[in-house]
mmCIF file with all atom_site columns, C-alpha atoms in Angstrom:
data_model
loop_
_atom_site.group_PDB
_atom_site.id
_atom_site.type_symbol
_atom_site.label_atom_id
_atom_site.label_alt_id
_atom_site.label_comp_id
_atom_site.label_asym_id
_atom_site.label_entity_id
_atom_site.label_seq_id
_atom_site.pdbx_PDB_ins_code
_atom_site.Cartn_x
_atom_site.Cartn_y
_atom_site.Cartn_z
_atom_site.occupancy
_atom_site.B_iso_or_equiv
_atom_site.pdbx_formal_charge
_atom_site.auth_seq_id
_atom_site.auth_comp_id
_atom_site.auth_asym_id
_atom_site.auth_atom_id
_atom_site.pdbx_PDB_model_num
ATOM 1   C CA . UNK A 1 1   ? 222.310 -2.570  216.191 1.00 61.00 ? 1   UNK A CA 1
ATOM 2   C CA . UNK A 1 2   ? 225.879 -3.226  215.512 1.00 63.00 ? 2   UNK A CA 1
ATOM 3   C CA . UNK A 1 3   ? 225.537 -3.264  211.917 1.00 67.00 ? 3   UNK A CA 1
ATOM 4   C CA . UNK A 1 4   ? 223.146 -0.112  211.503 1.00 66.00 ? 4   UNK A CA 1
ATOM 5   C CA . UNK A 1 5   ? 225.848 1.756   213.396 1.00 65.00 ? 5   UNK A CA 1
ATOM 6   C CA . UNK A 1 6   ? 228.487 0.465   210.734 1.00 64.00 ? 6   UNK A CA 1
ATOM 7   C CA . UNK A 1 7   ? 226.335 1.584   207.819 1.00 65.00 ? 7   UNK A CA 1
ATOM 8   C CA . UNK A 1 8   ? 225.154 4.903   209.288 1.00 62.00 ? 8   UNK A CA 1
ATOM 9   C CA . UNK A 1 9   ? 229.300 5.725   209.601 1.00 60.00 ? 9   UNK A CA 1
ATOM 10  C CA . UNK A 1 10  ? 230.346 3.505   206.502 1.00 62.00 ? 10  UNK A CA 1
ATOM 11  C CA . UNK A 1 11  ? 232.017 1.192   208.507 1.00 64.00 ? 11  UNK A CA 1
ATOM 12  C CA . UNK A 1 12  ? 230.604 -2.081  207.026 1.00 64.00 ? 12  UNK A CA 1
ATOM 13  C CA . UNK A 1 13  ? 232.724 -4.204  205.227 1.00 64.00 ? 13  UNK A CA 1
ATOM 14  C CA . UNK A 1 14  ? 230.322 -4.356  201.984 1.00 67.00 ? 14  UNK A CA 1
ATOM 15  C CA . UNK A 1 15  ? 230.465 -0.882  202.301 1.00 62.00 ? 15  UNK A CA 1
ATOM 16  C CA . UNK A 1 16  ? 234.345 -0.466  201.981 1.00 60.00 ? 16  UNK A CA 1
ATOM 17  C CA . UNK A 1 17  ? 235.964 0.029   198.539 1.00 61.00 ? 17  UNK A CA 1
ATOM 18  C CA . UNK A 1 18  ? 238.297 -2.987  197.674 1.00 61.00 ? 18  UNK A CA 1
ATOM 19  C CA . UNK A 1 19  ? 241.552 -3.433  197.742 1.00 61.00 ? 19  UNK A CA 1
ATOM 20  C CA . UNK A 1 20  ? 243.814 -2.289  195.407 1.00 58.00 ? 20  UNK A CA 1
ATOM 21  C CA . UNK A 1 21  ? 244.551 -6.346  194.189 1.00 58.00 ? 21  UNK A CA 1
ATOM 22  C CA . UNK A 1 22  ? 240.831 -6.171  194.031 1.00 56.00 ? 22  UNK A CA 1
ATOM 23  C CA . UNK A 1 23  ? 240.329 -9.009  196.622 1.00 53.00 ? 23  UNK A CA 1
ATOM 24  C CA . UNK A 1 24  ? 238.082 -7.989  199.879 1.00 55.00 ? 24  UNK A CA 1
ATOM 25  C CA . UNK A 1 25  ? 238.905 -4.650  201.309 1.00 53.00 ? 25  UNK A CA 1
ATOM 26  C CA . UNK A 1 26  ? 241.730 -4.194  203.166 1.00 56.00 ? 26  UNK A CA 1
ATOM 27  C CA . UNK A 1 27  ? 240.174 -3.589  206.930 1.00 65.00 ? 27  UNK A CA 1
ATOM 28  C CA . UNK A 1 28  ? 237.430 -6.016  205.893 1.00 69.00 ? 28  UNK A CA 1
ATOM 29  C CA . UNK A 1 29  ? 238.485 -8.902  208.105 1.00 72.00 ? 29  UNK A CA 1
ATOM 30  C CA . UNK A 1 30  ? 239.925 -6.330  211.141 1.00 73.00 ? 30  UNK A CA 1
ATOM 31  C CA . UNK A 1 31  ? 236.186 -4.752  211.518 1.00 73.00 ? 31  UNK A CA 1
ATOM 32  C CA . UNK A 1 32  ? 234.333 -8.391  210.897 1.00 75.00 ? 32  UNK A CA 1
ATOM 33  C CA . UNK A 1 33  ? 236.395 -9.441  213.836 1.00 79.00 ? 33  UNK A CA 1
ATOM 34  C CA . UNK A 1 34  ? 235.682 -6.384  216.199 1.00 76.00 ? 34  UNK A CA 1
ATOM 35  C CA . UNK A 1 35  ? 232.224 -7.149  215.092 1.00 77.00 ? 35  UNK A CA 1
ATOM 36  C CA . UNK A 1 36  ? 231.986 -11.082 216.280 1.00 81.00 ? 36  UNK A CA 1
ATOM 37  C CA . UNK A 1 37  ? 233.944 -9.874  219.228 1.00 81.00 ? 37  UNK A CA 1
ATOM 38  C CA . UNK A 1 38  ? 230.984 -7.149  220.385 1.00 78.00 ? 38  UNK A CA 1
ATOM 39  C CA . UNK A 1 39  ? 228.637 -9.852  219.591 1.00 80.00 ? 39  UNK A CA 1
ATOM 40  C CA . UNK A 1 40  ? 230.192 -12.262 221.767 1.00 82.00 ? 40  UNK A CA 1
ATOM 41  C CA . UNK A 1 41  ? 230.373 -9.099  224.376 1.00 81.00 ? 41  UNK A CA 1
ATOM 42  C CA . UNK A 1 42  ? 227.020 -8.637  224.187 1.00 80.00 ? 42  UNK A CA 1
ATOM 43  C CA . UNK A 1 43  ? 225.902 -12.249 224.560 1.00 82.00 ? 43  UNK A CA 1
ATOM 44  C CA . UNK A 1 44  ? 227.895 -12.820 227.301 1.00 80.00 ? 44  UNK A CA 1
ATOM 45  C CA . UNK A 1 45  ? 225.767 -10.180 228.503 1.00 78.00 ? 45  UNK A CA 1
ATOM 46  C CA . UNK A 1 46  ? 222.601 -11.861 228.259 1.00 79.00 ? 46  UNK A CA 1
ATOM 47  C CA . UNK A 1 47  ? 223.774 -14.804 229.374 1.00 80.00 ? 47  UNK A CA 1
ATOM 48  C CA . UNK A 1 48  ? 225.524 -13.859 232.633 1.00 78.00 ? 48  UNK A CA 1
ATOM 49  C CA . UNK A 1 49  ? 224.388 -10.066 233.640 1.00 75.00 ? 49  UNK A CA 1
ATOM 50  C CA . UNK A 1 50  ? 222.328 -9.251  236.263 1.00 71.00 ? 50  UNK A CA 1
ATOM 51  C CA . UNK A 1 51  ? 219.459 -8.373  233.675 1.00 69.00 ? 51  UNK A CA 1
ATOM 52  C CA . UNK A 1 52  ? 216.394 -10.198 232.434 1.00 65.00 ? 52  UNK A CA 1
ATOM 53  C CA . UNK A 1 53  ? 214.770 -10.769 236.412 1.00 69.00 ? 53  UNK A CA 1
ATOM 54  C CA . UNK A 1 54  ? 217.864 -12.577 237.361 1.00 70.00 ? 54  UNK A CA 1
ATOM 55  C CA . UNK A 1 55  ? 217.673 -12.588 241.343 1.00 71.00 ? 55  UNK A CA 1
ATOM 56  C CA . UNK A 1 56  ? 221.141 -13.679 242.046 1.00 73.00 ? 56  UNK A CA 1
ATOM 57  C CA . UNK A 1 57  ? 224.432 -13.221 239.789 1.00 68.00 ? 57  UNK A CA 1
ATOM 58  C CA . UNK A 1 58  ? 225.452 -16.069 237.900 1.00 70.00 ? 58  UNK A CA 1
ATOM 59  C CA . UNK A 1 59  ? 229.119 -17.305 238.294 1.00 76.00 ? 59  UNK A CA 1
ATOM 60  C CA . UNK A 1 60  ? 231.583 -18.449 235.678 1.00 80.00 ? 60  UNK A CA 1
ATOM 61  C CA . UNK A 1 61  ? 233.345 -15.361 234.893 1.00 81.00 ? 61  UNK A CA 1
ATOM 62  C CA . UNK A 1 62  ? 236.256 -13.834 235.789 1.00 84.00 ? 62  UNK A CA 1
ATOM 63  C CA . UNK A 1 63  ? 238.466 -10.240 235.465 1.00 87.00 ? 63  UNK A CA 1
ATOM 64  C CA . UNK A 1 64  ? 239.552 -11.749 232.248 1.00 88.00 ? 64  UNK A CA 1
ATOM 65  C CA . UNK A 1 65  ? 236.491 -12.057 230.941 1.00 83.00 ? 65  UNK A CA 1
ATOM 66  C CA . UNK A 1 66  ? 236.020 -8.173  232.332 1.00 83.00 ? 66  UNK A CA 1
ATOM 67  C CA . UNK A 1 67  ? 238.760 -6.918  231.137 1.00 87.00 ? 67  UNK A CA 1
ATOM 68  C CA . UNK A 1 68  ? 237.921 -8.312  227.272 1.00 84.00 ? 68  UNK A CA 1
ATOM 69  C CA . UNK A 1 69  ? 234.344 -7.086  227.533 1.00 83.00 ? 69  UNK A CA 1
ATOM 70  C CA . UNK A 1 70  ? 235.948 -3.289  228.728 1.00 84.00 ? 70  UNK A CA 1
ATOM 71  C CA . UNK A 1 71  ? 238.436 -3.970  225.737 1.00 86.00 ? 71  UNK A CA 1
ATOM 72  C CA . UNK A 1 72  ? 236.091 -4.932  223.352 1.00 82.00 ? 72  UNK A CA 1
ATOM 73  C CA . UNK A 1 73  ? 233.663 -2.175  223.865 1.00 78.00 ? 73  UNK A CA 1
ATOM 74  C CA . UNK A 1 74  ? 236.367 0.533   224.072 1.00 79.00 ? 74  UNK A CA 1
ATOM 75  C CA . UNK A 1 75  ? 237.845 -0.483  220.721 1.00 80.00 ? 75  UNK A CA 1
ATOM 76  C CA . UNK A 1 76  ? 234.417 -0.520  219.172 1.00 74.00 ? 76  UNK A CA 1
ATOM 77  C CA . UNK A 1 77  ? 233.662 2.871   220.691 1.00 73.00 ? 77  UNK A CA 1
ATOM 78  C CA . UNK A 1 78  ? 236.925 4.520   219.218 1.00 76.00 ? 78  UNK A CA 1
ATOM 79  C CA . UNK A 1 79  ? 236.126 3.794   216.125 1.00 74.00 ? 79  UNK A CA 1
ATOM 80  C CA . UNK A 1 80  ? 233.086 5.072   216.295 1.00 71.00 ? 80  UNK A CA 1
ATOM 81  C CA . UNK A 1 81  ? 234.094 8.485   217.810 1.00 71.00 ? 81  UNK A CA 1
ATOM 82  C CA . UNK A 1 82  ? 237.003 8.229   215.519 1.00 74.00 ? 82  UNK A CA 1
ATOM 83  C CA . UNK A 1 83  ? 235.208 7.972   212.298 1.00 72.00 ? 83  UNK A CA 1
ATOM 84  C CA . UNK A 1 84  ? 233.050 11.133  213.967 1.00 73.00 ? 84  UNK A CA 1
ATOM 85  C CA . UNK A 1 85  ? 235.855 13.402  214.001 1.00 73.00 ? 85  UNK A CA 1
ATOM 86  C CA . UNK A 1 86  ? 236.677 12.794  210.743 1.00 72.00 ? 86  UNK A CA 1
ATOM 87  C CA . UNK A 1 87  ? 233.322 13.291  209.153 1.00 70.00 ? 87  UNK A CA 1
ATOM 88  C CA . UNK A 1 88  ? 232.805 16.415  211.024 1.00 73.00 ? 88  UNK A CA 1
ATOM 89  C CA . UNK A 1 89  ? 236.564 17.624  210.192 1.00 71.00 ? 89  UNK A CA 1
ATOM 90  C CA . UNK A 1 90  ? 236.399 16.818  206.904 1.00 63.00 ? 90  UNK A CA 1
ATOM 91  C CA . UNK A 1 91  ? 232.731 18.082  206.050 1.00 66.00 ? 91  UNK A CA 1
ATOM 92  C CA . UNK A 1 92  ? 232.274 20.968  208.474 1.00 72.00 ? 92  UNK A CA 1
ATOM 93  C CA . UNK A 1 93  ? 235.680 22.019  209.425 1.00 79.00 ? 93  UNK A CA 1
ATOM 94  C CA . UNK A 1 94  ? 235.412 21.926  213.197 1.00 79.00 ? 94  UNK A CA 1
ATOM 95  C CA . UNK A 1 95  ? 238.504 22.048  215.009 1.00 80.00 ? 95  UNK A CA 1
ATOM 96  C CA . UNK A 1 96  ? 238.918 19.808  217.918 1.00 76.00 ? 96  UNK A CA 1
ATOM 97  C CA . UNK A 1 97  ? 238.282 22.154  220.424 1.00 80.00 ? 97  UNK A CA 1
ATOM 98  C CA . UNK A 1 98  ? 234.820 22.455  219.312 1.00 81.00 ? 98  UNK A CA 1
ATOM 99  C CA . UNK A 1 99  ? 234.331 18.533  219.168 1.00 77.00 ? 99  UNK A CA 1
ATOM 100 C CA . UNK A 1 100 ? 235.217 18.338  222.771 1.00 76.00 ? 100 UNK A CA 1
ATOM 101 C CA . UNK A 1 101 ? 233.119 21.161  224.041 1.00 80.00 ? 101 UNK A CA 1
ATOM 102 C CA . UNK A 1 102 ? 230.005 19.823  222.005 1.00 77.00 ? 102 UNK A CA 1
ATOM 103 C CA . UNK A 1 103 ? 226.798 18.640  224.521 1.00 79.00 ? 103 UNK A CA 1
ATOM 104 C CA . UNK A 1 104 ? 223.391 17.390  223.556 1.00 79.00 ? 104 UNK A CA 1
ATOM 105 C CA . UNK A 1 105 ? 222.178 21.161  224.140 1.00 84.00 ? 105 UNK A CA 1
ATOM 106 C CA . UNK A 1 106 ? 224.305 22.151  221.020 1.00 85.00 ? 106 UNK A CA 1
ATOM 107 C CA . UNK A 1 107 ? 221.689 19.728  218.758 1.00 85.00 ? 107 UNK A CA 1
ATOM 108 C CA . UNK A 1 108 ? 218.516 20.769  216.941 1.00 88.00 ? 108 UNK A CA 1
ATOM 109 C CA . UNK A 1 109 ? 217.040 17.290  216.185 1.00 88.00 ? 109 UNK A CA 1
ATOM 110 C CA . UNK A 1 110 ? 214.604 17.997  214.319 1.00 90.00 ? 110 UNK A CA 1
ATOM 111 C CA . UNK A 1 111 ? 216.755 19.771  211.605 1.00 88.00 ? 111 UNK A CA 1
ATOM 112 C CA . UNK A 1 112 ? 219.806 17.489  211.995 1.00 87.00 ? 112 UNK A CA 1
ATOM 113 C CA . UNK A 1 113 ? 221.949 20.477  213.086 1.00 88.00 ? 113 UNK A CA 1
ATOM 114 C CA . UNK A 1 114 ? 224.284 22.018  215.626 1.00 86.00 ? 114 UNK A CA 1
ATOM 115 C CA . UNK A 1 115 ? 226.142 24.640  216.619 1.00 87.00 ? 115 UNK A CA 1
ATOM 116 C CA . UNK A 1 116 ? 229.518 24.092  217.196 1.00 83.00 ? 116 UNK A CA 1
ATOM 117 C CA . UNK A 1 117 ? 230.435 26.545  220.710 1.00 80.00 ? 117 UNK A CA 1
ATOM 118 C CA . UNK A 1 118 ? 232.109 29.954  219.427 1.00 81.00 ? 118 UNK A CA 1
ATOM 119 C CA . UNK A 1 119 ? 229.977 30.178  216.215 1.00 84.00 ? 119 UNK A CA 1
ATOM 120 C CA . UNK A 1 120 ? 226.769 31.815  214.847 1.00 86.00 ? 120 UNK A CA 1
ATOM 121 C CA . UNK A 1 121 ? 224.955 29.512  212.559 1.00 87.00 ? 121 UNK A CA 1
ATOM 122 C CA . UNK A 1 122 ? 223.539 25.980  212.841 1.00 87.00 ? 122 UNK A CA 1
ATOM 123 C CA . UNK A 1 123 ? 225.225 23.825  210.758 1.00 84.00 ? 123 UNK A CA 1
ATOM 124 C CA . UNK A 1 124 ? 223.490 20.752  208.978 1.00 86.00 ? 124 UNK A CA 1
ATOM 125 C CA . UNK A 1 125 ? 224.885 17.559  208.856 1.00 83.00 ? 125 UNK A CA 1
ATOM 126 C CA . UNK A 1 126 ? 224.504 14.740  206.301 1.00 79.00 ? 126 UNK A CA 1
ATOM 127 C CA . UNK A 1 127 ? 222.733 11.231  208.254 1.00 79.00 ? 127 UNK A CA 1
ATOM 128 C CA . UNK A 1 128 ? 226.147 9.391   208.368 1.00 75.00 ? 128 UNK A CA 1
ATOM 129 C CA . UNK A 1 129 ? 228.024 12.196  210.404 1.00 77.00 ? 129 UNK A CA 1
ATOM 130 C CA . UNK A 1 130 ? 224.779 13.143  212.468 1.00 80.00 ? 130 UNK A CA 1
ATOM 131 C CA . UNK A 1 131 ? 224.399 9.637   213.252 1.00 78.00 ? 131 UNK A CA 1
ATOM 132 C CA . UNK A 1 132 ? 227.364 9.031   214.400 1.00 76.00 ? 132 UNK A CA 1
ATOM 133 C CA . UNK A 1 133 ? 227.567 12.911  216.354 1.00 77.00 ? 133 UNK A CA 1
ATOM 134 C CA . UNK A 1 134 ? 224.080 11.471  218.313 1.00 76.00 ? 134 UNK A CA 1
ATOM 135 C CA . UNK A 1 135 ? 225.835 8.269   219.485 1.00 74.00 ? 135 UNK A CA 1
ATOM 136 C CA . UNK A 1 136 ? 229.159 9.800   220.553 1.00 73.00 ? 136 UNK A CA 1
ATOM 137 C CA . UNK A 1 137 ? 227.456 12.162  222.619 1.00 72.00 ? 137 UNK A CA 1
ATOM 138 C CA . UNK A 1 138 ? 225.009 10.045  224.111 1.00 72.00 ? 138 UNK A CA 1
ATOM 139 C CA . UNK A 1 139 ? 227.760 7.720   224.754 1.00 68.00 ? 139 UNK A CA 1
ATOM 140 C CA . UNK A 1 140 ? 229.618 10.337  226.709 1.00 68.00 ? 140 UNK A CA 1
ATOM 141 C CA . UNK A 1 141 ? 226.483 11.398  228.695 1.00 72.00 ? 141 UNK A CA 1
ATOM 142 C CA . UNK A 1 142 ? 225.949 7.714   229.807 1.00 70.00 ? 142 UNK A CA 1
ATOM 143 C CA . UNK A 1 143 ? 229.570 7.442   231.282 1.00 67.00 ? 143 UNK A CA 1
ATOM 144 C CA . UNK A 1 144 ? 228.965 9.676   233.962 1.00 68.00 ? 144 UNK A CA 1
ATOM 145 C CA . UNK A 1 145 ? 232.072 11.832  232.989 1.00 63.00 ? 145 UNK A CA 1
ATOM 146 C CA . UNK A 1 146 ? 233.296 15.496  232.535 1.00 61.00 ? 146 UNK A CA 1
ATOM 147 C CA . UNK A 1 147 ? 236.341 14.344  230.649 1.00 57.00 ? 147 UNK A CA 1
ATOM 148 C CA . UNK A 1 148 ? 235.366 15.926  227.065 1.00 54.00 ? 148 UNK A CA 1
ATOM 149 C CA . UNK A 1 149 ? 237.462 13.603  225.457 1.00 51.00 ? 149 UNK A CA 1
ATOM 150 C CA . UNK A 1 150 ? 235.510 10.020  226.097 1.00 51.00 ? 150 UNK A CA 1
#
């Protein structure tokens, strides 16, 4: 899942051009490393949640361990949201204020569109930017917020 959310927002490193000395790109190693991290995030997961029928929590862990999982996951999420804004900047011109006041009612799904708040057309988007639009906003849904910024 991790790696069809980096090539749905051009985040994987075989996507990235290289670097200018023509070795691997630049960020190549930085985003290979947030990757193994959210892999070891989510297998710590499996291995010591309270998921899959377990009937009483396994021990072994620590805040530590808590605090990298939070750390790991909010970096990875960032980027994600980050690489959203841009997109939707870039391509579609929306101004911040209409990137925080977006909600999943603003989406037509079955065209790939929304309407940004304040304005009378749909707008289209291209799969990278709606793809990652769709998982920042279910993201924020799931966190059981009203800050329009997470």
């Amino acid at each position: 899942m991790i790696k069809q959310a980096q090539q749905a927002l051009h985040l994987h490193p075989a996507a990235l051009p290289p670097a200018r000395d023509g070795a691997s790109p630049d960020n190549a190693d930085s985003i290979n490393a947030l990757t193994s991290a959210a892999i070891g995030v989510a297998e710590l997961r499996n291995r010591y949640g309270t998921g899959h029928g377990r009937l009483v929590a396994p021990t072994g862990l620590g805040p530590r361990h808590a605090r990298f999982a939070v750390g790991t996951a909010s970096t990875w999420c960032e980027l994600r949201h980050e690489a959203f804004i841009g997109l939707a900047a870039l391509l579609h011109a929306a101004t911040t204020t209409e990137l925080c006041l977006l909600t999943l009612d603003d989406l037509t799904p079955a065209r790939r569109a929304v309407r940004f708040p304040g304005r009378s057309a749909d707008l289209a988007f291209d799969t990278a930017t709606w793809n990652a639009l769709t998982g920042c906003l279910s993201h924020r849904a799931s966190s059981g917020t009203d800050n329009p910024h997470s």
